[in-house]
Amino acid sequence: MTLLLVGLKKLYRDYAMIANSNSIRFDAPLNKADDWVFHRTNELVEERCQKLYVRTDRLFALLMVLQWVGAMVAAVVISPLTWVGAHSNIHPHLYASIFLGGILALGPIFLAVFYPGRPITRYVIASAQMLFSALLIHLSGGRIETHFHVFGSLAFLSFYRDWRVLVPATIVVAVDHLARGIFWPESVFGVITPAPWRAIEHAAWVIFEDIFLVVSCVSSARETRLIASNQVALEKTNAAIEEQVEDRTRELSQKTDALQNEMQERQALEGQLLQAQKLETIGQLAAGIAHEINTPLQYISDNNEFLRDQFTSLLQVIDKYAQQIDPDAPKRSWADRVEEVQTTLEELDYEFLKEEIPQALAQTMEGLERVTTIVQAMKEFSHPGSALKEGADLNRAIETTTTVCRNRWKNVAQLEMALDPDLPTTPCLIAEFNQVILNLVVNAADAIGEKQDREKSKQVGVINVSTHCDGDWVEVRVKDTGGGIPEKIQERIFDPFFTSKEVGKGTGQGLAISRNVIVEKHGGDLRFETVEGEGTTFIIRLPLQENESMATDQEAA
Amino acid sequence: MGPKAVSTNSNCHALLRMGKACSSHRRLVLAGCVWLILLGVGFGMLMVYSQTPGDVEAPPVLSVVDVKYDSSAPTQSHTLVMAVHPRCPCTKATMSELERLKRHCGDQLSCVLLVYHPADAADDWMDTAVIAAAKRVPNIVFVKDVEGKQAARMGAFTSGSSVLYDRKGEPQFWGGITAARNHAGDNMGFDAIKALVNAFETRRTEAPVYGCALGNGMN
């Protein structure tokens, strides 16, 4: 009894579900978001159902053709001829299979082709399918096996997942049985006066199958709804993600712009820092340069004083000679005259003058040349340079820079130059390059000086500056015989504000700026090789061909 | 004027579209009606053909029929004499009903099959599915009925026509044992014979017979 109640309850629930599942819809939406989900879900469900209906319509159109052919084959095999004694004629069943089967098949095929997916199409298909069952049963001589066509057709109709399709199919079966039961009862029940419940019994078996198929259809429809609902949720999530991505992209774009601005500011600051360091260097070098200029000026001045003094002596000699040839002077003998001149020459130490004056003049000339060189070097070194890279003679730049900072290295080291005379002009920012060479040479001199202090040695070190061309690259090496770079600080030497020098001696910007100039601004490479206690070699590599990205950056800058 | 003209035009187009849709809908309905009528006529004709019985007359007593056959089987309570056309497709259903009948009646019923045979028929005239089915029925006696003369004497002009004689040779039932042409399954003739043989029924009965004409008389 309990089981029966449970069964009835379930049946009622299924019935309620069926009644509510005509268009597989949910309850009305509550708000705008729900409204969108509701409508989108319905849209997807309808789209999927429509596709399914069209696909199933086509399947049935194909099935109709097959059934038509099958009916003809069945008629030919089962009852090809009808006989009157020894004479035969084509059996009416064969005509029926051709014409009646044709009419039966063509209606649904027409609708499936021209009106696919419409309710009327599947209702007609359902009805025609059941009539085909009747025809095939008839042609097969009422074989019980052929009756399975009815149940198979119902199952096939459930492919539509629309339980309403089963209604016309069941009605056709019921009407067929009812009509036969009324007009030809024997054709269905085998007796002329069947019990009234037999028609109901026949229909009941069809309905029995219908119940399962309807439940299956409703279940499928619910699954379709669920899938659509999931898809809508997915679409919603995707939309949210896309929106989020757009927001993030926008933010990222803004941050990129901000970063670019910062980079531009940084570049400007770097330029200012470079200039500041240059000025600082010039300031630091000023005393040395002054000393460098002062030394030649000193002996130029001394020589000038010497020449001035000696010029008086020379004038006395010239006066003496002039007196000898003066016609108004008292007449003296040639010997007196010679004696007088010789006396004067001896007094003035003419031999000394003859030897020293040219030397003094030469020294003065040399001193002036030296001053000119220093001034020219200063001028070139302190030139702000172009904002764009230009072809430059690196050898010349190295000579200039080493001249400017001569006072920094001349007391501790000997400068050796091995400059490649065939070095091609190299695209570079010459002012920045000068600064790098200056930093490296000064560092080299400082390293040698520190080593001398540490070892309390007076042995002069060597700074070797060399250049050479290596394929598409120019390589500049600055080698010193200093103490080398300790391993523990090797990784940090290019860090800004890092210095191993005494407080007040180094700013810690030299190598950081040098690296920035060579790597960032020239697309080159700056590295070092060092052996602790023996010295360090800094290697600069500059490209001869400027790469495109660098050029673009440069133009943008 | 402009907007009005446009409005009128669009109304016209809408009406035209509606008219076309209506016309198309009407045509579709008309085609559907024609289709239904054709189907009704087709199925009706088929039903009428299936349900139209062949000719049968009240049979005489067994002695008049003068069935010549080798009656080696033990004497039965009833004898069923059936006239068949070996090539009638509808008679295949009759054979399956006969087999079922024999299974129900057992030894109470002896069967004699008058097989229609034209005088000038080829040797393979009887190599048919009907005869093959008949051979599966136990204790059945085949009688070659040239031109269906014996069947005609029995009043049988349609393949499947059967007459049930009692022990005295009196006809108790005549007609067919299928419900329609080539339609196996429960039927009136089958039930009548079963009832008569099992003595549930004593009244003479007849049933329609469905099959090809034997070409020996009325048809």
CSV table of C-alpha atoms in Angstrom, one decimal, chain A residues 165-364:
chain,number,residue,atom,x,y,z
A,165,VAL,CA,4.6,14.6,-30.6
A,166,LEU,CA,3.5,11.3,-29.0
A,167,VAL,CA,0.0,12.6,-28.7
A,168,PRO,CA,-1.0,12.5,-32.4
A,169,ALA,CA,0.9,9.3,-32.8
A,170,THR,CA,-1.1,7.7,-30.0
A,171,ILE,CA,-4.3,9.2,-31.3
A,172,VAL,CA,-3.7,7.7,-34.7
A,173,VAL,CA,-3.2,4.2,-33.1
A,174,ALA,CA,-6.3,4.7,-30.9
A,175,VAL,CA,-8.5,5.9,-33.8
A,176,ASP,CA,-7.2,3.1,-36.0
A,177,HIS,CA,-8.1,0.5,-33.4
A,178,LEU,CA,-11.4,2.2,-32.5
A,179,ALA,CA,-12.5,2.4,-36.2
A,180,ARG,CA,-11.5,-1.1,-36.9
A,181,GLY,CA,-13.1,-2.3,-33.7
A,182,ILE,CA,-16.3,-0.6,-34.8
A,183,PHE,CA,-16.3,-1.4,-38.5
A,184,TRP,CA,-14.1,-4.6,-38.8
A,185,PRO,CA,-13.7,-5.9,-35.3
A,186,GLU,CA,-12.4,-9.2,-36.6
A,187,SER,CA,-9.4,-7.6,-38.3
A,188,VAL,CA,-8.1,-6.4,-35.0
A,189,PHE,CA,-9.5,-8.7,-32.4
A,190,GLY,CA,-10.3,-11.9,-34.4
A,191,VAL,CA,-13.9,-12.0,-33.3
A,192,ILE,CA,-17.0,-10.2,-34.6
A,193,THR,CA,-18.2,-9.1,-31.2
A,194,PRO,CA,-15.1,-8.3,-29.0
A,195,ALA,CA,-15.4,-7.2,-25.5
A,196,PRO,CA,-15.4,-3.4,-25.3
A,197,TRP,CA,-12.3,-3.3,-23.1
A,198,ARG,CA,-10.1,-4.9,-25.8
A,199,ALA,CA,-9.8,-1.6,-27.7
A,200,ILE,CA,-8.8,0.0,-24.5
A,201,GLU,CA,-6.3,-2.7,-23.8
A,202,HIS,CA,-4.6,-2.2,-27.2
A,203,ALA,CA,-4.4,1.5,-26.7
A,204,ALA,CA,-3.2,1.0,-23.1
A,205,TRP,CA,-0.1,-0.8,-24.2
A,206,VAL,CA,0.7,2.1,-26.4
A,207,ILE,CA,0.1,4.5,-23.6
A,208,PHE,CA,2.2,2.3,-21.3
A,209,GLU,CA,5.2,3.0,-23.6
A,210,ASP,CA,4.1,6.6,-23.9
A,211,ILE,CA,4.4,7.1,-20.1
A,212,PHE,CA,8.1,6.1,-20.2
A,213,LEU,CA,8.8,8.1,-23.3
A,214,VAL,CA,7.1,11.2,-21.9
A,215,VAL,CA,9.1,11.0,-18.7
A,216,SER,CA,12.2,10.5,-20.8
A,217,CYS,CA,11.3,13.5,-23.0
A,218,VAL,CA,10.7,15.7,-20.0
A,219,SER,CA,13.9,14.5,-18.4
A,220,SER,CA,15.8,15.3,-21.6
A,221,ALA,CA,14.1,18.7,-21.8
A,222,ARG,CA,15.2,19.4,-18.2
A,223,GLU,CA,18.7,18.4,-19.0
A,224,THR,CA,18.7,20.6,-22.1
A,225,ARG,CA,17.5,23.4,-19.8
A,226,LEU,CA,20.2,22.7,-17.3
A,227,ILE,CA,22.9,22.6,-20.0
A,228,ALA,CA,21.6,25.9,-21.4
A,229,SER,CA,21.5,27.3,-17.9
A,230,ASN,CA,25.1,26.2,-17.4
A,231,GLN,CA,26.1,27.7,-20.7
A,232,VAL,CA,24.5,31.0,-19.8
A,233,ALA,CA,26.4,30.9,-16.5
A,234,LEU,CA,29.6,30.3,-18.4
A,235,GLU,CA,28.7,33.1,-20.8
A,236,LYS,CA,28.0,35.4,-17.9
A,237,THR,CA,31.3,34.4,-16.3
A,238,ASN,CA,33.1,34.9,-19.6
A,239,ALA,CA,31.6,38.3,-20.0
A,240,ALA,CA,32.6,39.2,-16.5
A,241,ILE,CA,36.1,38.0,-17.2
A,242,GLU,CA,36.3,39.9,-20.4
A,243,GLU,CA,35.1,43.0,-18.7
A,244,GLN,CA,37.7,42.5,-16.0
A,245,VAL,CA,40.4,41.9,-18.6
A,246,GLU,CA,39.3,45.1,-20.3
A,247,ASP,CA,39.5,47.0,-17.0
A,248,ARG,CA,42.9,45.4,-16.3
A,249,THR,CA,44.1,46.2,-19.8
A,250,ARG,CA,43.0,49.8,-19.4
A,251,GLU,CA,44.7,50.0,-16.0
A,252,LEU,CA,47.8,48.4,-17.5
A,253,SER,CA,47.7,50.9,-20.4
A,254,GLN,CA,47.5,53.8,-17.9
A,255,LYS,CA,50.3,52.3,-15.9
A,256,THR,CA,52.4,51.8,-19.0
A,257,ASP,CA,51.9,55.4,-19.9
A,258,ALA,CA,52.9,56.4,-16.4
A,259,LEU,CA,55.9,54.1,-16.6
A,260,GLN,CA,56.9,55.7,-19.9
A,261,ASN,CA,56.6,59.1,-18.4
A,262,GLU,CA,58.7,58.0,-15.5
A,263,MET,CA,61.2,56.5,-17.9
A,264,GLN,CA,61.4,59.7,-19.8
A,265,GLU,CA,61.8,61.6,-16.5
A,266,ARG,CA,64.4,59.0,-15.5
A,267,GLN,CA,66.3,59.5,-18.7
A,268,ALA,CA,66.2,63.2,-18.3
A,269,LEU,CA,67.5,62.8,-14.7
A,270,GLU,CA,70.1,60.4,-15.9
A,271,GLY,CA,71.2,63.0,-18.4
A,272,GLN,CA,71.3,65.6,-15.7
A,273,LEU,CA,73.2,63.2,-13.5
A,274,LEU,CA,75.7,62.5,-16.2
A,275,GLN,CA,76.2,66.2,-16.7
A,276,ALA,CA,76.5,66.7,-13.0
A,277,GLN,CA,79.0,64.0,-12.8
A,278,LYS,CA,80.9,65.5,-15.7
A,279,LEU,CA,80.9,68.9,-13.9
A,280,GLU,CA,81.9,67.2,-10.7
A,281,THR,CA,84.8,65.5,-12.6
A,282,ILE,CA,85.8,68.7,-14.2
A,283,GLY,CA,85.7,70.3,-10.8
A,284,GLN,CA,87.8,67.5,-9.4
A,285,LEU,CA,90.1,67.7,-12.4
A,286,ALA,CA,90.3,71.4,-12.3
A,287,ALA,CA,93.2,71.6,-9.8
A,288,GLY,CA,95.1,69.0,-11.7
A,289,ILE,CA,94.4,70.7,-15.0
A,290,ALA,CA,95.5,74.0,-13.5
A,291,HIS,CA,98.6,72.3,-12.3
A,292,GLU,CA,99.2,70.8,-15.8
A,293,ILE,CA,98.7,74.2,-17.4
A,294,ASN,CA,100.7,75.9,-14.7
A,295,THR,CA,103.8,73.8,-15.2
A,296,PRO,CA,104.4,74.8,-18.8
A,297,LEU,CA,103.3,78.3,-18.1
A,298,GLN,CA,105.8,78.5,-15.3
A,299,TYR,CA,108.7,77.7,-17.5
A,300,ILE,CA,107.3,79.7,-20.3
A,301,SER,CA,107.3,82.6,-17.9
A,302,ASP,CA,110.9,81.8,-16.7
A,303,ASN,CA,112.1,81.5,-20.3
A,304,ASN,CA,110.4,84.7,-21.2
A,305,GLU,CA,112.1,86.4,-18.4
A,306,PHE,CA,115.4,84.9,-19.4
A,307,LEU,CA,114.9,85.9,-23.0
A,308,ARG,CA,114.0,89.4,-21.9
A,309,ASP,CA,117.2,89.7,-19.9
A,310,GLN,CA,119.3,88.2,-22.6
A,311,PHE,CA,117.6,90.4,-25.2
A,312,THR,CA,119.3,93.4,-23.3
A,313,SER,CA,122.6,91.7,-23.6
A,314,LEU,CA,122.1,91.1,-27.2
A,315,LEU,CA,121.2,94.7,-27.7
A,316,GLN,CA,124.5,95.7,-26.0
A,317,VAL,CA,126.4,93.4,-28.5
A,318,ILE,CA,124.5,94.9,-31.4
A,319,ASP,CA,125.2,98.5,-30.0
A,320,LYS,CA,128.9,97.6,-29.8
A,321,TYR,CA,128.9,96.5,-33.4
A,322,ALA,CA,127.0,99.6,-34.4
A,323,GLN,CA,129.6,101.8,-32.7
A,324,GLN,CA,132.4,100.2,-34.7
A,325,ILE,CA,130.8,101.2,-38.0
A,326,ASP,CA,129.7,104.7,-36.9
A,327,PRO,CA,131.4,107.2,-39.2
A,328,ASP,CA,131.2,109.9,-36.6
A,329,ALA,CA,133.0,108.0,-34.0
A,330,PRO,CA,136.7,108.8,-33.2
A,331,LYS,CA,139.0,106.8,-35.4
A,332,ARG,CA,140.5,103.8,-33.9
A,333,SER,CA,142.5,101.0,-35.0
A,334,TRP,CA,141.0,97.7,-36.3
A,335,ALA,CA,142.7,95.9,-33.5
A,336,ASP,CA,141.2,98.2,-30.9
A,337,ARG,CA,137.9,97.7,-32.4
A,338,VAL,CA,138.2,93.9,-32.4
A,339,GLU,CA,139.4,94.0,-28.8
A,340,GLU,CA,136.5,96.2,-27.7
A,341,VAL,CA,134.0,93.8,-29.4
A,342,GLN,CA,135.6,90.7,-28.0
A,343,THR,CA,135.7,92.3,-24.5
A,344,THR,CA,132.0,93.0,-24.8
A,345,LEU,CA,131.2,89.4,-26.0
A,346,GLU,CA,133.2,87.9,-23.2
A,347,GLU,CA,131.5,90.1,-20.7
A,348,LEU,CA,128.1,89.2,-21.9
A,349,ASP,CA,129.0,85.5,-22.2
A,350,TYR,CA,127.9,85.4,-25.8
A,351,GLU,CA,128.6,81.6,-26.2
A,352,PHE,CA,126.1,81.0,-23.4
A,353,LEU,CA,123.5,83.2,-25.0
A,354,LYS,CA,123.9,81.5,-28.4
A,355,GLU,CA,123.3,78.1,-26.8
A,356,GLU,CA,120.5,78.9,-24.3
A,357,ILE,CA,118.3,81.3,-26.3
A,358,PRO,CA,117.2,78.8,-28.9
A,359,GLN,CA,116.7,76.2,-26.2
A,360,ALA,CA,114.6,78.7,-24.2
A,361,LEU,CA,112.6,79.5,-27.3
A,362,ALA,CA,112.0,75.8,-28.0
A,363,GLN,CA,111.0,75.1,-24.5
A,364,THR,CA,108.6,78.0,-24.6
